[in-house]
Amino acid sequence: MDFSLTEEQELIQQAARDFAQNDLLPGVIERDEKQLFPKEEVRKMGELGFLGMMVDPKYGGSGLDTVSYVLVMEELSKIDASSSVIVSVNNSLVCWGLETFGTEAQKEKYLSKLATGEIIGAFCLSEPEAGSDATSQKTTAIDKGDHYVLNGTKNWITNGNSADFYFVIAQTDKEKKHRGINALIVDKNMDGFEIGPKENKLGIRGSDTHSLIFNDVKVPKENRIGEDGFGFKFAMKTLAGGRIGIAAQALGIAAGAYELALKYSQERKAFGTEICNHQAIAFKLADMHTQIEAARHMVYKAAWDKDNGKDYDLSGAMAKLYASQIAMETTVEAVQVHGGNGFVKEYHVERLMRDAKITQIYEGTSEIQKIVISRSILD
Ligand SMILES: Cc1cc2nc3c(=O)[nH]c(=O)nc-3n(C[C@H](O)[C@H](O)[C@H](O)COP(=O)(O)OP(=O)(O)OC[C@H]3O[C@@H](n4cnc5c(N)ncnc54)[C@H](O)[C@@H]3O)c2cc1C
């Protein structure tokens, strides 16, 4: 076993750390408060190659491995989980889904623009009545020969307003249940496509979450991913990889909060000594450090599984379940270590605590991860 990173992976990790410190940190409190999308920061992340990290260089991507991707996700999430979710959706769900299952024509048309950040993408599965139960799709894509007619509403779509490219999952044949679902590429400028109001969220407030409404949107057949009826499988396969990115986001949020708590505990004095010298605080730090290290091993292992052609459904689900759980626990404790200062925005830990919660909800709630894990071990 070799637990060390390659020189290239270390360089990428450092580049992400520098970018997070220099470019994400300065405006992060304002973006969170005012719900501002990090437009300029996304442009720079495109230049740095963070938006198409695993895409083949022939399509304008960075051609890197999943381990490098999780290293970047971890570093960005230490500072700004609103920016890292954009990176996660674009890399894991949009670029990976398109590169793995798209036709050559679809890749030529969209992939290089997505990989370089010229455009960003969104992944639209959830609906008002289809969240965890993603088979209950009410959005319909009716087959009209050379095109589909799309009708329905999608909920909670990350990059909802900022994207130009949308993977939309919809039911074509109800009789065939999940085998009658298709995944279609929808362009923002298609007639009948409306963007609903922005959600006012607890956390990741800089990210742009909207409902989307489709009214008789005509989508050409060449925009379908895979064979007729492949849409549900496409969504599940794509989300299995997406979970590794969200697990890395949770890990980064936890590690960011821990680093702040460690520093604060070495500076803040109470009862004549730095608070880290009180065992109650030192033991919190010990627990945080141990849990983060365990989560890190799980996240890197899931990424390694993906890179090495191994099954990653189980390792990805376990990594997301555990990393999101410790992201909540660590951020709550980091606020506690900061005392009253933990409760105000300037010290960053309250934002990390709010941001941590979403990692237990999206791309499969913790309960859904336990279903995936238990099915896998009982199978
Ligand atoms: C900020 C944000 C961004 C998002 N981004 C996207 C996006 O880009 N694209 C997209 O498609 N979706 C997105 N989502 C949607 C997200 O994936 C769903 O919210 C999530 O899958 C849960 O679905 P739900 O909200 O309908 O909850 P429900 O499915 O109604 O679940 C409610 C509760 O019941 C539990 N539950 C449900 N079924 C079971 C079961 N069988 N056993 C045990 N417990 C169960 C759940 O775990 C949860 O605790 C986003 C959501 C948010 C909040």
Short mmCIF file of C-alpha atoms and ligand atoms in Angstrom, two decimals:
data_model
loop_
_atom_site.label_atom_id
_atom_site.label_comp_id
_atom_site.label_asym_id
_atom_site.label_seq_id
_atom_site.Cartn_x
_atom_site.Cartn_y
_atom_site.Cartn_z
CA MET A 1 0.00 0.00 0.00
CA ASP A 2 1.19 3.49 -0.80
CA PHE A 3 -0.58 6.34 0.97
CA SER A 4 1.57 9.12 -0.52
CA LEU A 5 0.40 11.55 -3.17
CA THR A 6 2.32 11.90 -6.42
CA GLU A 7 4.29 15.07 -7.06
CA GLU A 8 1.65 16.15 -9.59
CA GLN A 9 -1.16 15.58 -7.09
CA GLU A 10 0.71 17.63 -4.47
CA LEU A 11 1.17 20.49 -6.96
CA ILE A 12 -2.55 20.47 -7.83
CA GLN A 13 -3.46 20.42 -4.15
CA GLN A 14 -1.21 23.42 -3.53
CA ALA A 15 -2.67 25.28 -6.53
CA ALA A 16 -6.19 24.75 -5.16
CA ARG A 17 -5.09 25.84 -1.66
CA ASP A 18 -3.54 29.03 -3.04
CA PHE A 19 -6.58 29.79 -5.18
CA ALA A 20 -8.93 29.26 -2.22
CA GLN A 21 -6.87 31.57 0.02
CA ASN A 22 -6.22 34.29 -2.56
CA ASP A 23 -9.39 34.29 -4.63
CA LEU A 24 -12.22 32.64 -2.70
CA LEU A 25 -11.58 33.84 0.85
CA PRO A 26 -11.74 37.65 0.32
CA GLY A 27 -15.39 37.80 -0.83
CA VAL A 28 -16.79 34.66 0.74
CA ILE A 29 -18.70 36.33 3.61
CA GLU A 30 -20.35 38.87 1.29
CA ARG A 31 -21.29 36.23 -1.29
CA ASP A 32 -22.84 34.11 1.47
CA GLU A 33 -24.74 37.04 2.99
CA LYS A 34 -26.06 38.46 -0.30
CA GLN A 35 -26.44 35.09 -2.08
CA LEU A 36 -24.06 36.18 -4.84
CA PHE A 37 -22.98 33.64 -7.44
CA PRO A 38 -19.13 33.55 -7.67
CA LYS A 39 -19.04 34.47 -11.35
CA GLU A 40 -15.49 35.82 -11.56
CA GLU A 41 -14.19 33.01 -9.34
CA VAL A 42 -15.82 30.40 -11.61
CA ARG A 43 -14.14 32.00 -14.62
CA LYS A 44 -10.76 31.71 -12.89
CA MET A 45 -11.44 28.11 -11.88
CA GLY A 46 -12.10 27.39 -15.55
CA GLU A 47 -8.71 28.90 -16.44
CA LEU A 48 -7.03 26.77 -13.79
CA GLY A 49 -8.61 23.64 -15.24
CA PHE A 50 -10.75 22.92 -12.17
CA LEU A 51 -14.02 22.65 -14.10
CA GLY A 52 -13.10 19.75 -16.35
CA MET A 53 -10.47 18.03 -14.27
CA MET A 54 -10.98 14.46 -15.46
CA VAL A 55 -11.93 15.30 -19.06
CA ASP A 56 -9.62 14.08 -21.81
CA PRO A 57 -7.30 16.90 -23.00
CA LYS A 58 -8.56 16.33 -26.55
CA TYR A 59 -11.84 17.89 -25.33
CA GLY A 60 -10.08 20.70 -23.48
CA GLY A 61 -9.96 18.97 -20.09
CA SER A 62 -7.11 18.53 -17.63
CA GLY A 63 -6.94 14.72 -18.05
CA LEU A 64 -6.34 14.17 -14.34
CA ASP A 65 -7.44 11.38 -12.02
CA THR A 66 -10.25 11.33 -9.46
CA VAL A 67 -7.76 11.59 -6.59
CA SER A 68 -6.57 14.97 -7.94
CA TYR A 69 -10.19 16.04 -8.25
CA VAL A 70 -11.01 15.21 -4.61
CA LEU A 71 -7.87 17.03 -3.47
CA VAL A 72 -9.11 20.17 -5.25
CA MET A 73 -12.64 19.72 -3.87
CA GLU A 74 -11.24 19.39 -0.34
CA GLU A 75 -9.13 22.54 -0.57
CA LEU A 76 -11.86 24.70 -2.14
CA SER A 77 -14.43 23.48 0.38
CA LYS A 78 -12.24 24.47 3.34
CA ILE A 79 -13.00 28.05 2.34
CA ASP A 80 -16.08 28.17 0.13
CA ALA A 81 -18.47 25.25 -0.30
CA SER A 82 -20.69 27.38 -2.57
CA SER A 83 -17.89 27.48 -5.13
CA SER A 84 -16.93 23.85 -4.65
CA VAL A 85 -20.45 22.58 -5.37
CA ILE A 86 -20.25 24.28 -8.78
CA VAL A 87 -16.98 22.44 -9.39
CA SER A 88 -18.53 19.19 -8.21
CA VAL A 89 -21.65 19.36 -10.39
CA ASN A 90 -19.70 20.42 -13.46
CA ASN A 91 -17.01 17.74 -13.08
CA SER A 92 -18.78 14.72 -11.64
CA LEU A 93 -22.28 14.99 -13.02
CA VAL A 94 -22.05 17.01 -16.19
CA CYS A 95 -18.60 16.47 -17.76
CA TRP A 96 -18.23 12.87 -16.59
CA GLY A 97 -21.76 11.97 -17.66
CA LEU A 98 -21.28 13.53 -21.08
CA GLU A 99 -17.82 12.13 -21.71
CA THR A 100 -18.77 8.62 -20.56
CA PHE A 101 -22.18 8.27 -22.19
CA GLY A 102 -22.51 11.06 -24.78
CA THR A 103 -22.18 10.69 -28.56
CA GLU A 104 -19.13 12.10 -30.35
CA ALA A 105 -21.31 14.90 -31.77
CA GLN A 106 -22.61 15.83 -28.29
CA LYS A 107 -19.07 15.85 -26.89
CA GLU A 108 -17.77 17.98 -29.75
CA LYS A 109 -20.57 20.47 -29.31
CA TYR A 110 -20.46 20.88 -25.53
CA LEU A 111 -17.61 19.17 -23.73
CA SER A 112 -14.70 21.52 -24.39
CA LYS A 113 -16.84 24.54 -23.45
CA LEU A 114 -17.88 22.80 -20.22
CA ALA A 115 -14.37 21.62 -19.40
CA THR A 116 -12.85 25.08 -19.76
CA GLY A 117 -15.66 26.86 -17.95
CA GLU A 118 -16.83 28.79 -21.02
CA ILE A 119 -20.23 27.40 -20.05
CA ILE A 120 -21.28 25.46 -16.96
CA GLY A 121 -23.79 22.68 -16.64
CA ALA A 122 -26.63 21.53 -14.39
CA PHE A 123 -28.02 18.11 -13.57
CA CYS A 124 -31.80 18.00 -13.25
CA LEU A 125 -33.24 14.93 -11.58
CA SER A 126 -35.17 16.13 -8.50
CA GLU A 127 -38.79 17.20 -8.70
CA PRO A 128 -41.40 18.42 -6.22
CA GLU A 129 -42.55 14.80 -5.80
CA ALA A 130 -39.39 12.93 -6.77
CA GLY A 131 -36.38 13.44 -4.50
CA SER A 132 -35.08 10.31 -2.79
CA ASP A 133 -37.63 8.35 -4.81
CA ALA A 134 -36.16 9.40 -8.14
CA THR A 135 -38.18 6.81 -10.08
CA SER A 136 -41.37 8.86 -9.50
CA GLN A 137 -40.58 11.25 -12.36
CA LYS A 138 -43.56 13.44 -13.33
CA THR A 139 -41.64 15.39 -15.98
CA THR A 140 -42.50 13.85 -19.34
CA ALA A 141 -40.51 13.62 -22.58
CA ILE A 142 -43.00 12.47 -25.17
CA ASP A 143 -41.52 10.84 -28.28
CA LYS A 144 -42.60 12.73 -31.43
CA GLY A 145 -40.40 10.98 -33.97
CA ASP A 146 -37.40 13.23 -34.52
CA HIS A 147 -37.81 15.10 -31.21
CA TYR A 148 -39.20 14.90 -27.68
CA VAL A 149 -41.70 17.29 -26.14
CA LEU A 150 -40.68 18.05 -22.57
CA ASN A 151 -43.14 19.15 -19.87
CA GLY A 152 -42.77 19.41 -16.10
CA THR A 153 -40.90 21.00 -13.22
CA LYS A 154 -37.51 20.27 -11.70
CA ASN A 155 -36.63 21.36 -8.18
CA TRP A 156 -33.50 22.44 -6.34
CA ILE A 157 -31.27 22.65 -9.40
CA THR A 158 -27.70 23.75 -8.62
CA ASN A 159 -26.41 26.23 -11.24
CA GLY A 160 -30.10 26.60 -12.14
CA ASN A 161 -29.79 30.09 -13.57
CA SER A 162 -26.07 30.20 -14.31
CA ALA A 163 -25.86 27.10 -16.49
CA ASP A 164 -26.22 26.98 -20.27
CA PHE A 165 -26.31 23.18 -20.46
CA TYR A 166 -28.89 21.06 -18.61
CA PHE A 167 -29.13 17.29 -18.31
CA VAL A 168 -32.85 16.74 -17.79
CA ILE A 169 -34.21 13.37 -16.68
CA ALA A 170 -37.80 12.70 -17.80
CA GLN A 171 -40.33 9.91 -18.24
CA THR A 172 -41.02 8.87 -21.83
CA ASP A 173 -42.93 5.64 -21.28
CA LYS A 174 -44.77 5.37 -17.96
CA GLU A 175 -45.63 1.70 -18.50
CA LYS A 176 -41.94 0.81 -18.54
CA LYS A 177 -41.41 2.59 -15.18
CA HIS A 178 -37.69 3.38 -14.59
CA ARG A 179 -36.79 1.67 -17.89
CA GLY A 180 -38.94 4.25 -19.68
CA ILE A 181 -36.92 7.25 -18.45
CA ASN A 182 -34.61 9.31 -20.70
CA ALA A 183 -31.84 11.85 -20.11
CA LEU A 184 -31.92 14.80 -22.52
CA ILE A 185 -29.59 17.71 -23.11
CA VAL A 186 -31.56 20.95 -22.92
CA ASP A 187 -30.10 24.30 -23.99
CA LYS A 188 -31.00 27.35 -21.97
CA ASN A 189 -32.33 29.20 -25.03
CA MET A 190 -34.87 26.52 -26.04
CA ASP A 191 -38.44 27.84 -26.33
CA GLY A 192 -40.66 26.99 -23.38
CA PHE A 193 -37.81 26.68 -20.86
CA GLU A 194 -38.33 28.92 -17.80
CA ILE A 195 -36.18 29.44 -14.72
CA GLY A 196 -38.05 29.76 -11.42
CA PRO A 197 -37.07 32.01 -8.51
CA LYS A 198 -33.82 31.54 -6.61
CA GLU A 199 -34.07 29.54 -3.35
CA ASN A 200 -33.18 31.42 -0.16
CA LYS A 201 -31.04 28.82 1.56
CA LEU A 202 -29.53 27.95 4.97
CA GLY A 203 -26.11 27.19 3.49
CA ILE A 204 -24.10 27.18 0.25
CA ARG A 205 -25.84 30.51 -0.30
CA GLY A 206 -23.43 31.63 -3.01
CA SER A 207 -24.54 28.75 -5.20
CA ASP A 208 -27.44 29.29 -7.46
CA THR A 209 -30.40 26.94 -6.74
CA HIS A 210 -33.61 27.24 -8.77
CA SER A 211 -36.63 25.31 -9.88
CA LEU A 212 -36.92 24.89 -13.66
CA ILE A 213 -40.14 24.76 -15.65
CA PHE A 214 -40.54 23.09 -19.05
CA ASN A 215 -43.58 23.96 -21.16
CA ASP A 216 -43.70 22.02 -24.44
CA VAL A 217 -39.93 22.30 -24.93
CA LYS A 218 -38.94 20.67 -28.24
CA VAL A 219 -35.74 18.67 -27.70
CA PRO A 220 -34.13 17.05 -30.78
CA LYS A 221 -33.60 13.28 -30.59
CA GLU A 222 -29.87 13.72 -31.07
CA ASN A 223 -29.85 15.34 -27.59
CA ARG A 224 -30.76 12.07 -25.87
CA ILE A 225 -28.06 10.30 -23.86
CA GLY A 226 -27.66 6.62 -24.75
CA GLU A 227 -30.37 4.26 -25.94
CA ASP A 228 -34.08 4.89 -25.41
CA GLY A 229 -34.81 4.20 -21.71
CA PHE A 230 -31.20 4.63 -20.50
CA GLY A 231 -31.96 7.81 -18.50
CA PHE A 232 -32.45 6.32 -15.04
CA LYS A 233 -29.35 4.16 -15.27
CA PHE A 234 -27.45 7.20 -16.53
CA ALA A 235 -28.60 9.22 -13.51
CA MET A 236 -27.69 6.50 -11.00
CA LYS A 237 -24.26 5.84 -12.51
CA THR A 238 -23.48 9.53 -12.65
CA LEU A 239 -24.60 10.13 -9.07
CA ALA A 240 -22.46 7.22 -7.83
CA GLY A 241 -19.37 9.19 -8.93
CA GLY A 242 -20.90 12.49 -7.83
CA ARG A 243 -21.04 11.21 -4.27
CA ILE A 244 -17.26 11.02 -4.15
CA GLY A 245 -17.11 14.75 -5.00
CA ILE A 246 -19.67 15.61 -2.31
CA ALA A 247 -17.83 13.40 0.19
CA ALA A 248 -14.70 15.45 -0.60
CA GLN A 249 -16.72 18.64 -0.12
CA ALA A 250 -17.84 17.44 3.32
CA LEU A 251 -14.26 16.48 4.19
CA GLY A 252 -13.05 19.94 3.18
CA ILE A 253 -15.73 21.71 5.22
CA ALA A 254 -14.74 19.65 8.28
CA ALA A 255 -11.02 20.23 7.73
CA GLY A 256 -11.54 23.97 7.21
CA ALA A 257 -13.47 24.26 10.47
CA TYR A 258 -10.88 22.20 12.32
CA GLU A 259 -7.98 24.33 11.05
CA LEU A 260 -9.76 27.49 12.22
CA ALA A 261 -10.57 25.95 15.62
CA LEU A 262 -6.98 24.77 16.11
CA LYS A 263 -5.56 28.22 15.36
CA TYR A 264 -8.11 30.02 17.51
CA SER A 265 -7.51 27.68 20.46
CA GLN A 266 -3.80 28.50 20.36
CA GLU A 267 -4.46 32.26 20.43
CA ARG A 268 -7.46 32.74 22.70
CA LYS A 269 -6.70 32.86 26.41
CA ALA A 270 -9.00 31.98 29.32
CA PHE A 271 -8.02 31.46 32.96
CA GLY A 272 -4.46 32.62 32.24
CA THR A 273 -3.64 30.18 29.45
CA GLU A 274 -4.43 29.45 25.80
CA ILE A 275 -7.70 27.53 25.66
CA CYS A 276 -6.01 24.57 23.89
CA ASN A 277 -4.31 23.90 27.22
CA HIS A 278 -7.69 23.06 28.75
CA GLN A 279 -8.16 19.36 28.24
CA ALA A 280 -11.82 19.76 27.25
CA ILE A 281 -10.71 21.82 24.23
CA ALA A 282 -7.64 19.69 23.46
CA PHE A 283 -9.82 16.56 23.40
CA LYS A 284 -12.26 18.21 20.98
CA LEU A 285 -9.31 18.89 18.68
CA ALA A 286 -8.14 15.28 19.06
CA ASP A 287 -11.58 13.96 18.12
CA MET A 288 -11.87 16.31 15.13
CA HIS A 289 -8.41 15.42 13.86
CA THR A 290 -9.07 11.67 14.17
CA GLN A 291 -12.46 11.82 12.47
CA ILE A 292 -11.16 13.99 9.63
CA GLU A 293 -8.26 11.62 9.01
CA ALA A 294 -10.66 8.65 8.91
CA ALA A 295 -12.95 10.50 6.48
CA ARG A 296 -9.96 11.49 4.33
CA HIS A 297 -8.90 7.86 3.98
CA MET A 298 -12.43 6.88 2.96
CA VAL A 299 -12.76 9.68 0.41
CA TYR A 300 -9.35 9.07 -1.17
CA LYS A 301 -10.02 5.31 -1.24
CA ALA A 302 -13.32 5.81 -3.09
CA ALA A 303 -11.52 8.07 -5.60
CA TRP A 304 -8.75 5.49 -5.96
CA ASP A 305 -11.36 2.76 -6.56
CA LYS A 306 -12.81 4.84 -9.39
CA ASP A 307 -9.38 5.49 -10.90
CA ASN A 308 -8.47 1.82 -10.75
CA GLY A 309 -11.58 0.46 -12.41
CA LYS A 310 -12.98 -0.99 -9.18
CA ASP A 311 -16.57 -0.79 -8.05
CA TYR A 312 -17.09 2.48 -6.17
CA ASP A 313 -20.81 2.39 -5.37
CA LEU A 314 -20.16 1.11 -1.85
CA SER A 315 -16.95 3.00 -1.07
CA GLY A 316 -18.45 6.26 -2.46
CA ALA A 317 -21.66 5.88 -0.45
CA MET A 318 -19.73 5.08 2.76
CA ALA A 319 -17.37 8.01 2.19
CA LYS A 320 -20.28 10.42 1.70
CA LEU A 321 -22.22 9.07 4.69
CA TYR A 322 -19.25 9.33 7.04
CA ALA A 323 -17.66 12.54 5.76
CA SER A 324 -20.99 14.41 5.86
CA GLN A 325 -21.66 13.16 9.40
CA ILE A 326 -18.28 14.34 10.66
CA ALA A 327 -18.66 17.62 8.73
CA MET A 328 -21.71 18.35 10.89
CA GLU A 329 -20.04 17.22 14.14
CA THR A 330 -16.76 19.03 13.47
CA THR A 331 -18.31 22.32 12.45
CA VAL A 332 -20.59 22.37 15.52
CA GLU A 333 -17.55 21.75 17.75
CA ALA A 334 -15.51 24.38 15.88
CA VAL A 335 -18.21 26.94 16.70
CA GLN A 336 -18.04 25.81 20.35
CA VAL A 337 -14.24 26.23 20.46
CA HIS A 338 -14.71 29.80 19.19
CA GLY A 339 -17.22 30.66 21.96
CA GLY A 340 -19.18 33.82 21.14
CA ASN A 341 -16.91 34.55 18.20
CA GLY A 342 -18.08 31.30 16.65
CA PHE A 343 -21.55 32.78 16.40
CA VAL A 344 -20.60 35.70 14.17
CA LYS A 345 -19.74 35.76 10.48
CA GLU A 346 -16.19 37.18 10.64
CA TYR A 347 -14.80 33.95 12.11
CA HIS A 348 -16.14 31.77 9.24
CA VAL A 349 -17.06 28.72 11.33
CA GLU A 350 -20.78 29.52 11.52
CA ARG A 351 -20.89 29.54 7.68
CA LEU A 352 -19.06 26.22 7.53
CA MET A 353 -21.59 24.80 10.03
CA ARG A 354 -24.50 25.95 7.83
CA ASP A 355 -22.76 24.69 4.68
CA ALA A 356 -22.05 21.28 6.22
CA LYS A 357 -25.75 20.36 6.46
CA ILE A 358 -26.34 20.13 2.72
CA THR A 359 -23.76 17.35 2.39
CA GLN A 360 -26.16 15.07 4.31
CA ILE A 361 -28.99 15.91 1.90
CA TYR A 362 -28.01 16.26 -1.75
CA GLU A 363 -26.87 13.56 -4.16
CA GLY A 364 -28.68 11.09 -1.90
CA THR A 365 -29.53 11.79 1.74
CA SER A 366 -27.68 9.94 4.52
CA GLU A 367 -30.66 7.59 4.81
CA ILE A 368 -30.40 6.78 1.10
CA GLN A 369 -26.64 6.14 1.47
CA LYS A 370 -27.50 3.64 4.22
CA ILE A 371 -29.92 1.92 1.84
CA VAL A 372 -27.15 1.68 -0.78
CA ILE A 373 -24.63 0.41 1.80
CA SER A 374 -26.95 -2.11 3.45
CA ARG A 375 -28.10 -3.50 0.09
CA SER A 376 -24.50 -3.87 -0.95
CA ILE A 377 -23.39 -5.72 2.19
CA LEU A 378 -26.50 -7.92 2.29
CA ASP A 379 -26.33 -8.79 -1.40
C1 LIG B 1 -29.18 23.20 -2.09
C2 LIG B 1 -29.66 21.99 -2.86
C3 LIG B 1 -29.10 21.71 -4.09
C4 LIG B 1 -29.56 20.61 -4.83
N1 LIG B 1 -29.05 20.39 -6.10
C5 LIG B 1 -29.66 19.47 -6.89
C6 LIG B 1 -29.31 19.36 -8.28
O1 LIG B 1 -28.43 20.06 -8.80
N2 LIG B 1 -29.99 18.45 -9.05
C7 LIG B 1 -30.95 17.65 -8.53
O2 LIG B 1 -31.52 16.86 -9.29
N3 LIG B 1 -31.30 17.73 -7.23
C8 LIG B 1 -30.69 18.62 -6.40
N4 LIG B 1 -31.06 18.72 -5.07
C9 LIG B 1 -32.12 17.88 -4.55
C10 LIG B 1 -31.64 16.83 -3.56
O3 LIG B 1 -30.89 15.84 -4.23
C11 LIG B 1 -32.88 16.28 -2.83
O4 LIG B 1 -33.34 17.31 -1.97
C12 LIG B 1 -32.58 15.02 -2.06
O5 LIG B 1 -32.33 13.95 -2.93
C13 LIG B 1 -33.73 14.63 -1.12
O6 LIG B 1 -34.94 14.65 -1.78
P1 LIG B 1 -36.19 15.43 -1.14
O7 LIG B 1 -35.75 16.79 -0.82
O8 LIG B 1 -37.35 15.25 -2.05
O9 LIG B 1 -36.47 14.69 0.23
P2 LIG B 1 -37.37 13.39 0.42
O10 LIG B 1 -37.03 12.36 -0.58
O11 LIG B 1 -38.78 13.81 0.54
O12 LIG B 1 -36.86 12.89 1.85
C14 LIG B 1 -37.31 13.45 3.07
C15 LIG B 1 -36.71 12.63 4.21
O13 LIG B 1 -37.16 11.26 4.12
C16 LIG B 1 -36.06 10.39 4.07
N5 LIG B 1 -36.40 9.24 3.23
C17 LIG B 1 -36.95 9.24 1.98
N6 LIG B 1 -37.07 7.98 1.53
C18 LIG B 1 -36.58 7.16 2.51
C19 LIG B 1 -36.43 5.75 2.64
N7 LIG B 1 -36.78 4.91 1.66
N8 LIG B 1 -35.89 5.27 3.78
C20 LIG B 1 -35.48 6.11 4.77
N9 LIG B 1 -35.61 7.46 4.71
C21 LIG B 1 -36.14 7.97 3.59
C22 LIG B 1 -34.92 11.22 3.46
O14 LIG B 1 -33.67 10.67 3.76
C23 LIG B 1 -35.17 12.56 4.13
O15 LIG B 1 -34.64 12.55 5.43
C24 LIG B 1 -30.56 19.76 -4.29
C25 LIG B 1 -31.10 20.05 -3.04
C26 LIG B 1 -30.68 21.15 -2.33
C27 LIG B 1 -31.32 21.44 -1.00
#
